[in-house]
XYZ file of C-alpha atoms in Angstrom:
684
model
C 0.108 -0.385 0.173
C 3.177 2.070 0.793
C 4.095 1.797 -3.276
C 0.450 3.045 -3.939
C 0.593 5.778 -2.446
C 4.000 7.079 -3.709
C 2.416 7.093 -7.039
C -0.348 9.465 -6.024
C 1.781 12.003 -5.933
C 1.913 12.444 -10.247
C 4.854 9.303 -10.557
C 4.707 7.828 -13.891
C 5.859 3.905 -12.049
C 5.170 1.890 -9.370
C 8.840 2.156 -7.287
C 9.429 1.183 -3.138
C 11.817 4.303 -1.825
C 14.058 2.181 0.514
C 15.812 5.896 1.945
C 17.143 5.839 5.270
C 16.248 9.623 5.292
C 14.226 11.863 8.072
C 10.981 11.336 5.716
C 8.923 10.699 8.978
C 10.794 13.330 10.455
C 9.765 11.360 14.100
C 13.218 9.820 13.915
C 16.092 11.718 15.904
C 18.806 9.494 13.059
C 19.005 9.708 9.816
C 21.474 9.024 7.010
C 22.283 10.925 3.198
C 21.323 8.834 0.086
C 23.348 9.822 -2.784
C 21.411 7.982 -5.522
C 17.531 9.018 -4.388
C 15.057 8.349 -6.957
C 14.046 10.889 -9.667
C 11.063 11.328 -12.061
C 11.978 14.552 -14.090
C 14.521 13.015 -16.172
C 13.177 10.561 -18.244
C 9.406 10.913 -17.465
C 9.551 7.751 -15.317
C 10.782 6.411 -12.000
C 14.662 5.623 -11.953
C 17.806 6.025 -9.783
C 19.695 8.770 -10.279
C 22.324 7.241 -11.604
C 20.229 5.397 -13.521
C 18.310 8.027 -15.889
C 20.887 8.726 -19.341
C 20.076 12.731 -18.365
C 21.505 14.425 -15.439
C 19.339 15.998 -13.102
C 19.799 18.319 -9.650
C 17.427 17.575 -6.079
C 16.407 18.816 -3.481
C 15.726 16.783 -0.735
C 13.281 17.861 1.966
C 15.648 16.624 4.298
C 18.323 19.186 2.916
C 15.575 21.711 3.086
C 14.911 21.000 6.630
C 18.376 20.657 7.978
C 18.738 24.986 6.168
C 15.744 26.003 8.035
C 13.924 27.022 4.758
C 10.294 27.489 4.803
C 9.519 29.216 1.268
C 9.842 27.705 -2.159
C 12.358 30.448 -3.616
C 15.355 30.529 -0.861
C 15.671 26.500 -1.444
C 16.157 26.647 -4.799
C 18.432 29.621 -4.862
C 20.185 28.364 -2.221
C 21.266 25.154 -3.376
C 21.185 25.274 -6.823
C 23.770 28.612 -8.287
C 22.068 28.131 -11.718
C 18.833 29.683 -10.642
C 18.478 33.462 -9.055
C 15.791 35.220 -8.446
C 14.395 38.666 -7.576
C 11.277 39.386 -5.491
C 9.160 42.312 -6.483
C 5.780 43.529 -5.715
C 5.136 41.912 -9.281
C 5.803 38.340 -7.885
C 9.809 36.794 -8.352
C 12.098 37.271 -11.539
C 13.312 33.728 -11.603
C 15.951 32.979 -13.842
C 18.369 29.784 -14.864
C 21.198 29.341 -15.975
C 20.632 33.077 -17.662
C 17.297 33.019 -18.839
C 14.390 33.870 -17.398
C 11.022 33.389 -15.953
C 9.251 32.443 -19.768
C 12.058 30.074 -20.745
C 11.188 27.922 -17.515
C 9.076 25.493 -16.525
C 7.569 24.841 -13.224
C 5.506 21.459 -12.507
C 3.953 20.677 -9.468
C 3.909 16.237 -10.340
C 4.581 17.146 -13.510
C 1.501 18.862 -14.035
C 2.023 22.793 -15.434
C 1.847 25.689 -12.852
C 0.523 28.706 -14.544
C -0.662 32.235 -13.549
C 2.238 35.305 -13.937
C 2.286 38.816 -13.407
C 4.834 41.349 -16.087
C 6.141 37.477 -16.389
C 6.746 36.960 -13.328
C 5.832 33.660 -11.646
C 3.970 34.054 -8.519
C 6.394 31.283 -5.940
C 3.599 31.984 -3.066
C 1.799 29.838 -4.964
C 3.735 26.584 -3.944
C 3.165 24.767 -0.286
C 6.135 23.896 0.750
C 4.647 22.445 3.908
C 3.958 18.953 1.402
C 7.265 19.345 -0.807
C 8.726 16.033 -0.628
C 11.459 17.036 -3.085
C 12.280 19.553 -6.143
C 13.612 17.930 -8.811
C 15.754 20.578 -11.672
C 16.285 19.458 -14.948
C 18.531 21.542 -17.258
C 17.728 22.952 -20.533
C 15.595 22.528 -23.714
C 13.184 19.614 -22.057
C 9.984 19.979 -25.100
C 10.363 16.440 -25.897
C 8.565 15.640 -22.996
C 7.371 18.765 -21.583
C 6.379 20.688 -24.904
C 6.284 24.770 -24.305
C 8.198 26.781 -22.459
C 11.099 24.199 -21.472
C 13.894 25.956 -22.955
C 16.033 27.008 -19.805
C 15.110 23.986 -17.760
C 12.844 22.030 -16.022
C 11.660 22.459 -12.025
C 9.880 19.786 -10.738
C 7.929 19.851 -7.636
C 7.640 16.590 -6.392
C 4.638 16.848 -2.768
C 4.475 13.784 -0.208
C 1.552 11.919 0.571
C 2.266 10.063 4.404
C 0.876 6.782 5.153
C 3.165 6.016 7.792
C 0.286 6.865 10.235
C -3.083 6.432 10.859
C -3.966 10.036 11.858
C -1.070 12.347 11.977
C -1.079 16.199 12.699
C 2.526 19.169 12.325
C 2.742 22.256 13.169
C 5.458 24.076 11.797
C 6.388 28.128 12.836
C 8.877 29.985 11.573
C 9.638 33.671 12.650
C 12.590 36.454 12.282
C 13.469 39.495 11.469
C 11.435 42.583 9.689
C 8.129 40.549 10.527
C 9.026 37.443 8.541
C 6.564 34.764 10.105
C 5.460 31.377 8.761
C 2.830 29.280 9.916
C 1.898 25.712 8.200
C -0.185 23.608 9.529
C -1.226 19.969 8.245
C -3.591 16.831 9.173
C -3.109 13.811 7.558
C -5.451 10.369 7.742
C -4.675 7.000 5.770
C -6.087 3.846 6.565
C -7.095 1.194 4.602
C -6.135 2.422 1.308
C -7.388 6.263 2.228
C -5.899 9.056 2.255
C -6.783 12.209 3.184
C -4.306 15.406 2.979
C -4.883 18.801 4.185
C -2.105 21.874 5.091
C -2.364 25.048 5.469
C 0.149 27.874 5.638
C 0.364 31.395 6.093
C 3.014 33.669 5.073
C 4.086 37.069 6.002
C 6.365 39.486 5.286
C 7.607 43.502 6.325
C 8.617 45.865 3.633
C 12.006 46.908 4.565
C 14.879 49.503 2.533
C 18.731 49.506 3.039
C 18.313 53.005 2.675
C 16.099 55.947 2.965
C 17.809 57.805 0.391
C 16.928 58.404 -3.591
C 19.224 60.184 -6.157
C 17.202 63.221 -7.208
C 16.538 63.096 -11.376
C 19.241 63.531 -13.171
C 21.667 63.938 -10.315
C 24.505 61.627 -9.155
C 25.092 63.676 -6.060
C 21.984 65.100 -4.901
C 19.535 62.708 -2.486
C 16.029 63.299 -1.592
C 14.498 60.805 1.382
C 12.210 58.288 -0.108
C 10.209 55.003 1.487
C 9.982 53.154 -1.288
C 10.846 49.528 -0.138
C 14.064 47.602 -1.910
C 11.970 44.459 -0.750
C 7.500 44.353 -0.461
C 5.912 43.064 1.735
C 3.278 40.943 1.369
C 0.758 38.208 3.914
C -0.461 35.008 1.995
C -2.235 32.065 2.564
C -2.633 28.890 1.150
C -5.454 26.131 2.048
C -5.222 22.395 0.079
C -6.273 18.849 0.180
C -6.063 15.926 -1.409
C -8.122 12.875 -1.702
C -5.887 9.023 -2.455
C -7.895 6.352 -2.338
C -5.970 2.791 -3.700
C -8.517 -0.037 -3.846
C -6.132 -2.539 -5.011
C -1.939 -2.759 -5.837
C -3.660 -2.252 -9.638
C -4.993 1.027 -8.955
C -4.434 4.595 -7.001
C -6.344 7.249 -7.242
C -6.473 11.314 -6.778
C -8.003 14.484 -6.272
C -6.885 17.761 -5.274
C -6.893 21.094 -4.490
C -5.292 24.357 -3.339
C -6.470 27.720 -3.079
C -3.838 30.774 -2.518
C -4.315 34.097 -1.747
C -1.106 36.865 -1.469
C -1.586 40.919 -0.952
C 1.213 43.355 -0.665
C 1.947 45.468 2.031
C 3.575 48.381 1.056
C 4.147 51.880 2.317
C 1.521 54.146 1.297
C 1.207 57.649 -0.544
C 2.957 60.499 1.656
C 2.575 64.068 -0.278
C 5.714 64.625 1.822
C 7.332 61.575 0.276
C 8.781 59.884 -2.396
C 7.980 56.351 -2.409
C 4.758 55.623 -1.371
C 1.691 53.999 -3.249
C -2.241 54.697 -4.118
C -2.654 51.219 -4.146
C -1.567 47.212 -2.495
C -1.955 44.270 -5.663
C -3.550 41.312 -4.526
C -3.138 38.021 -6.167
C -5.943 34.661 -6.050
C -5.241 31.036 -6.764
C -7.509 28.194 -7.178
C -5.975 25.073 -8.979
C -7.835 22.018 -8.665
C -6.978 18.012 -10.048
C -7.596 14.453 -10.865
C -6.192 11.886 -11.730
C -5.314 7.696 -11.429
C -3.326 5.120 -12.746
C -3.350 1.741 -12.773
C -0.744 -0.722 -13.271
C -1.462 -4.181 -15.611
C 1.989 -5.536 -13.963
C 5.238 -4.649 -13.175
C 6.362 -3.252 -16.472
C 3.065 -1.814 -18.007
C 0.735 1.544 -16.617
C -1.408 3.509 -17.659
C -1.684 7.310 -16.553
C -4.718 10.375 -16.752
C -4.422 13.433 -15.303
C -6.969 16.801 -15.214
C -4.944 19.617 -14.073
C -7.516 23.614 -14.268
C -5.339 26.334 -12.570
C -7.081 29.856 -12.128
C -5.504 33.054 -11.223
C -6.398 36.584 -11.336
C -4.790 39.899 -9.591
C -5.384 43.506 -9.907
C -4.876 46.550 -7.383
C -6.930 46.831 -3.766
C -6.581 51.030 -2.940
C -5.538 51.757 0.455
C -5.343 55.803 -0.629
C -8.325 57.961 -1.763
C -7.929 59.181 -5.157
C -10.087 61.282 -7.731
C -11.176 57.666 -9.425
C -11.514 55.488 -5.889
C -11.934 54.963 -2.651
C -10.146 53.024 -0.540
C -11.032 49.751 -0.603
C -11.789 49.741 -4.109
C -10.616 47.069 -6.334
C -9.826 46.760 -10.290
C -9.312 43.678 -12.017
C -5.499 44.162 -13.842
C -5.435 40.287 -15.820
C -7.621 36.460 -15.147
C -5.942 33.801 -16.216
C -7.061 29.586 -16.957
C -5.320 27.014 -17.744
C -6.790 23.390 -18.279
C -5.038 20.559 -19.283
C -5.413 17.433 -20.165
C -2.854 14.066 -20.164
C -2.765 10.389 -20.861
C 1.109 8.782 -20.568
C 1.117 5.069 -20.885
C 4.823 3.729 -19.190
C 5.438 0.483 -21.267
C 8.393 -2.881 -21.559
C 7.519 -4.065 -24.260
C 11.085 -5.718 -24.492
C 13.587 -6.528 -22.391
C 15.677 -4.257 -20.905
C 13.358 -1.624 -22.077
C 11.098 1.446 -21.150
C 8.656 2.976 -23.682
C 6.585 6.097 -22.799
C 3.031 6.926 -25.080
C 1.640 10.169 -23.840
C -1.005 12.690 -25.809
C -1.815 16.102 -24.113
C -3.843 18.887 -24.602
C -3.813 22.712 -22.924
C -5.976 24.941 -23.148
C -4.893 28.852 -22.243
C -7.228 31.774 -21.428
C -5.876 35.754 -20.791
C -8.864 38.625 -19.629
C -6.786 41.676 -19.612
C -8.501 44.814 -18.505
C -6.115 46.589 -20.432
C -7.523 46.849 -24.374
C -10.273 44.886 -22.791
C -8.432 42.052 -23.989
C -10.449 38.293 -23.884
C -8.098 35.664 -26.183
C -7.695 31.996 -25.847
C -5.738 29.084 -27.414
C -5.077 25.369 -27.742
C -2.047 22.649 -27.771
C -2.275 19.693 -28.782
C 0.500 17.400 -28.252
C 1.475 13.466 -28.538
C 5.145 12.032 -28.081
C 6.408 9.195 -27.481
C 9.869 7.826 -25.974
C 12.006 5.167 -25.998
C 15.444 3.861 -23.606
C 17.080 0.737 -24.396
C 20.519 -0.843 -23.331
C 21.794 -1.079 -26.664
C 25.407 -3.044 -25.233
C 26.858 -3.771 -21.657
C 26.282 -0.834 -20.055
C 25.222 1.437 -23.299
C 22.441 2.970 -22.524
C 20.438 5.229 -25.432
C 16.908 7.274 -25.398
C 15.079 8.635 -28.411
C 12.321 10.898 -28.222
C 10.008 13.315 -30.207
C 7.084 15.590 -29.190
C 5.055 17.114 -32.511
C 3.095 19.939 -31.495
C -0.128 21.645 -32.529
C -0.492 24.552 -31.345
C -3.860 26.991 -32.857
C -1.998 29.781 -33.915
C 1.836 28.348 -34.722
C 0.600 25.120 -36.221
C 2.592 22.053 -36.183
C 6.139 22.299 -33.915
C 8.707 19.091 -33.765
C 11.067 18.111 -30.854
C 12.928 15.550 -30.734
C 15.857 14.346 -27.717
C 18.683 11.853 -28.367
C 20.699 10.777 -25.229
C 23.597 7.828 -24.637
C 25.058 7.425 -21.448
C 27.780 4.673 -21.164
C 28.177 3.515 -17.469
C 30.796 1.522 -16.243
C 31.010 0.324 -12.874
C 30.051 3.939 -10.430
C 30.534 5.912 -13.561
C 28.570 6.996 -15.860
C 28.747 9.327 -19.151
C 26.360 10.842 -21.220
C 25.714 12.963 -24.085
C 22.711 14.746 -24.558
C 21.096 16.964 -27.633
C 17.782 17.994 -27.136
C 15.350 20.662 -28.767
C 12.709 23.527 -26.836
C 9.952 25.947 -28.712
C 8.365 28.284 -26.999
C 4.896 29.644 -27.972
C 4.636 33.055 -27.587
C 2.133 34.027 -24.415
C -1.458 34.951 -25.310
C 0.080 38.699 -23.507
C 2.668 38.822 -26.255
C 0.725 38.363 -28.912
C -2.237 40.405 -28.176
C -1.196 43.230 -25.014
C -3.073 46.421 -25.205
C -1.287 47.814 -22.645
C -1.939 51.096 -20.938
C -0.407 52.207 -17.101
C 0.688 55.030 -15.182
C 3.678 54.837 -13.188
C 4.961 57.824 -10.958
C 2.918 59.409 -13.586
C 4.666 58.875 -16.884
C 2.434 56.347 -19.276
C 3.783 53.050 -19.894
C 2.469 51.296 -23.123
C 3.226 47.886 -24.771
C 1.403 46.298 -27.707
C 1.194 42.553 -28.319
C 2.104 41.559 -31.572
C 0.046 38.533 -34.070
C 2.793 38.283 -36.081
C 5.350 36.492 -33.893
C 6.929 33.523 -34.634
C 7.813 30.496 -32.197
C 10.952 30.810 -29.808
C 13.157 27.270 -31.076
C 16.491 26.091 -29.260
C 19.040 23.617 -29.252
C 20.219 22.114 -26.480
C 23.936 20.309 -26.498
C 25.977 18.256 -23.115
C 28.001 16.634 -21.438
C 28.346 14.925 -18.681
C 31.253 13.097 -16.616
C 29.596 11.273 -12.992
C 30.745 9.497 -10.447
C 28.457 8.285 -8.184
C 29.164 5.602 -5.008
C 27.704 5.596 -0.922
C 30.106 7.529 -0.032
C 30.447 10.482 -2.485
C 28.976 11.678 -5.484
C 30.519 14.016 -8.044
C 28.765 14.963 -11.208
C 30.269 17.959 -14.063
C 28.483 19.229 -17.276
C 29.169 21.327 -19.835
C 26.635 22.491 -22.152
C 25.748 25.171 -24.849
C 21.874 26.548 -25.547
C 21.160 28.788 -28.495
C 17.951 30.369 -28.533
C 16.486 31.540 -32.195
C 13.734 34.549 -32.891
C 13.859 35.578 -29.169
C 10.665 37.296 -28.333
C 11.522 40.514 -27.062
C 10.091 44.183 -25.843
C 11.549 46.418 -28.495
C 10.738 50.318 -27.574
C 9.673 52.514 -30.504
C 9.918 56.140 -30.687
C 6.884 58.028 -29.827
C 7.237 60.602 -32.799
C 4.181 62.789 -33.781
C 2.115 60.360 -35.468
C 3.349 58.125 -33.552
C 1.783 60.133 -30.760
C -1.497 60.849 -32.872
C -2.313 56.873 -32.655
C -1.368 56.551 -29.104
C -4.136 59.149 -27.741
C -6.526 57.172 -30.219
C -5.872 53.727 -28.428
C -5.871 55.185 -25.011
C -7.883 58.180 -24.474
C -7.306 57.863 -21.120
C -3.923 59.341 -21.334
C -3.472 63.111 -20.460
C -1.609 65.867 -22.226
C 0.501 66.074 -19.586
C 1.431 61.888 -19.705
C 1.528 62.164 -23.785
C 4.078 64.959 -23.327
C 6.655 63.170 -21.146
C 6.087 59.885 -23.355
C 9.396 58.720 -25.203
C 8.474 55.892 -26.150
C 6.275 52.313 -26.462
C 6.790 48.940 -26.454
C 5.953 46.395 -29.295
C 7.273 42.557 -28.837
C 9.319 41.551 -31.772
C 10.988 38.465 -32.570
C 14.456 40.141 -33.054
C 17.349 38.521 -30.766
C 19.225 35.595 -30.681
C 20.256 33.992 -27.330
C 23.816 31.673 -26.847
C 24.134 30.624 -23.415
C 27.529 27.964 -22.448
C 27.958 26.987 -19.086
C 30.146 24.506 -16.519
C 28.264 23.392 -14.334
C 30.257 20.380 -11.015
C 28.476 19.170 -8.587
C 30.118 17.052 -5.191
C 27.879 15.548 -2.285
C 29.701 13.461 0.077
C 29.704 11.993 3.641
C 32.638 12.727 5.510
C 32.284 10.380 8.188
C 29.408 9.059 10.412
C 27.456 11.945 10.507
C 29.122 15.038 8.592
C 27.908 15.313 4.988
C 29.456 18.099 2.247
C 28.093 19.489 -0.672
C 29.403 21.703 -3.164
C 28.750 23.307 -6.056
C 29.263 25.569 -8.674
C 28.141 27.231 -12.137
C 29.823 28.953 -14.259
C 27.553 30.756 -16.828
C 27.770 33.055 -20.166
C 24.662 34.097 -21.186
C 24.252 36.492 -24.335
C 21.578 37.798 -27.316
C 22.565 38.902 -30.429
C 20.591 42.221 -31.890
C 20.807 44.595 -34.178
C 23.410 46.562 -32.038
C 25.959 43.243 -31.412
C 25.773 40.988 -28.769
C 25.716 41.793 -25.245
C 25.071 39.584 -21.596
C 21.598 38.954 -21.308
C 19.917 40.907 -18.083
C 20.322 39.343 -15.268
C 22.682 37.179 -16.259
C 25.359 36.175 -13.384
C 28.864 34.769 -14.552
C 29.991 32.651 -11.995
C 27.624 31.005 -8.789
C 28.798 28.602 -6.446
C 27.228 26.737 -3.151
C 28.101 25.054 -0.250
C 26.690 23.382 2.361
C 28.042 21.525 5.299
C 26.191 19.469 7.896
C 26.289 17.883 11.493
C 24.361 15.186 12.943
C 24.418 13.286 16.048
C 22.088 11.735 18.324
C 21.625 10.890 22.267
C 19.237 8.519 22.249
C 15.526 10.219 21.645
C 17.455 13.699 21.032
C 19.294 14.594 17.596
C 21.574 17.146 17.216
C 22.204 18.779 13.400
C 24.113 21.700 12.342
C 23.879 23.362 9.104
C 26.210 25.942 7.997
C 25.957 26.764 4.355
C 26.797 30.266 1.786
C 25.519 31.217 -1.584
C 28.269 32.901 -3.567
C 28.262 35.014 -6.696
C 29.793 37.314 -9.083
C 28.141 41.031 -10.282
C 24.539 40.521 -11.784
C 24.761 42.053 -15.387
C 22.018 44.524 -16.305
C 23.115 45.867 -19.899
C 20.529 49.024 -20.245
C 21.350 50.142 -16.312
C 24.090 49.669 -13.318
C 25.832 46.457 -12.990
C 24.480 44.738 -9.595
C 28.084 43.890 -7.108
C 28.516 40.504 -6.484
C 28.028 39.151 -2.829
C 28.754 36.199 -0.447
C 26.270 35.200 2.313
C 26.521 32.535 4.906
C 23.743 31.343 7.438
C 23.669 29.246 10.230
C 20.853 27.011 11.166
C 20.570 24.434 14.261
C 17.994 21.975 15.256
C 16.794 19.941 18.472
C 14.880 16.555 17.247
C 13.175 15.065 20.623
C 11.464 11.802 20.267
C 8.982 13.100 23.061
C 6.393 9.765 23.423
C 5.749 7.175 20.601
C 3.114 9.454 19.753
C 5.026 13.240 19.973
C 7.943 14.928 18.286
C 9.256 17.914 19.039
C 11.923 20.366 17.131
C 12.838 23.647 18.122
C 15.050 24.820 15.634
C 17.247 28.533 15.782
C 19.998 29.463 13.454
C 21.401 33.726 11.838
C 20.896 34.073 8.632
C 23.201 36.198 6.699
C 26.006 35.812 9.827
C 27.982 39.014 8.254
C 26.033 41.342 8.005
C 26.233 41.654 4.107
C 23.979 43.998 2.142
C 23.527 46.157 -0.499
C 22.675 49.543 0.772
C 23.605 51.675 -2.215
C 21.611 54.099 -2.660
C 18.148 54.567 -4.977
C 18.523 55.881 -8.439
C 17.233 55.187 -11.746
C 19.717 53.307 -13.734
C 20.328 50.932 -10.130
C 19.307 47.396 -10.077
C 19.543 44.648 -7.285
C 20.825 40.752 -6.989
C 21.318 40.471 -2.685
C 18.439 41.271 -1.322
C 19.386 40.593 2.022
C 18.318 43.046 4.612
C 20.916 42.007 6.291
C 21.717 39.611 9.744
C 18.963 37.792 10.775
C 18.276 36.438 14.116
C 16.152 32.817 12.659
C 13.729 30.907 15.386
C 11.175 27.798 14.506
C 9.095 25.115 16.452
C 7.969 21.723 15.045
C 5.488 19.815 16.669
C 4.109 16.543 15.422
C 1.692 14.379 16.892
C 0.909 10.347 15.298
C -1.328 7.624 15.711
């Protein structure tokens, strides 16, 4: 029955995961598994050393040891190829030099939709249910379709089956009003499981410097209340049911509701940086699915997911147009997806995957009265086989029909030679990204600090296409795992916003298109933006990953990513915006148990070189160290507590430069903070 429950997390094959980890969180002893089971690289369960496509894994154990409670902190601390920039419009995510729209985020293999100006709302991800996070670098369109050009982040959730009933409360507090509280209730009996969770997360806005340069000056300053980090309050409520009436069939259904509202300084007459309104976001995601296992070689899986997301402005300052409490919808998105996948062992030492996927995307935006939709229909196949002793090949192909862009064909080919504990891999994969409905149809007008901002979609856009090549060498045993990967990712027809001068003729057109634009705004308007296929992208990089069980109770991991990301425009080659050349992460963990008490000490750090902003001032590099201690206590057979205490940013590193219109940031930390937490679990 445990095997059946594991499949209910959206897995593609039945498999029992034998690991000595703290997945139950009720044992004070644990050890690291350097060869975990993964699913993202191949589309079916395999040990990490057996997958022909390299995959990075961040386990729940590593997340808890570092005192991490948010998704963005989890992937940024341990994955050097990923960086984030938080703001009121969500988190700008970058992976291997490429931004949000090139990264496919999945929850149990199903796409997470909904964005704010191409920024992902990562607060929708319920970390209390995360079992592991799998990261696949490079194009993966043969298995996952559009958007998977930079890579795939797949969040695998957990539905425990160890106890009849269990309840958990997990609290974490730190400076600047940061508080996360998660509560879960799990019930499992005779094949039926009910999993309920609620998470409240909040943080205050903060500044690292309360000054800004006067417009047009590099010396004169004035006070401002504009925050470096935008505060917020968010809630996530989730419910999932699973039912396994036999060893062959497993069914699941779930729903997640999310809410987030910003908490920014209000507009004031005597100081700049305030706002009249808060941004409010709501999401509703539900899914049903099941898997039928005919025998140990053949299984069939089906999933249906509907994801709704909307955001708008909630006014907390009275204006000429709006009263306090008024809400104005900005954008509403909906995605409906249905997938059917068969995993077959048609021949000895081989696995064949056949699948079909249908997806419908909807966009409604109040600016320009946009109400558009587009469907995508795909069929894909992948065959993995052992050709000779220790030589494994994988061939994959996906045919996608997009309502607007018609047929797209994306192949994949990998070869792995696996003598003993060594692995040598070569990969080619094609990627494509269909332009979003906003890039096609946007008719956007807004005002920021008295200046009009205008964007137009372009119905004549072409899909972006990429070619990804990588070579990987790996050594993996129960003591140490070492991996090095070199890759090239080339993208054609990149969709970018091009600024077009607002001359007299253009201004006349814009005044007709947007009659709400005032004379003063028209006078200040210098340009407007139009989506175009113009750039080429070229990303080259090397990644090095080392994990080791140095001695009993002491584990060490170190990761390094070198990324050279460029785009070619009419003016030549430039570094891709927000790209980072050198990033390293390191974590040292010590654990020891004395009877019913276990001590865990974790020291981790992230170090990166400057962040490139071709149109602005580059952001300086930094190095940040964090220390976390957890204290596990088995009180009784039915109760477990785990207090924790730590220090984030031990050496008080912060970017305290004075704000200016040409200044961008990479480090958003407010400096040193003490972090405390308490986890309590009851089980029967």
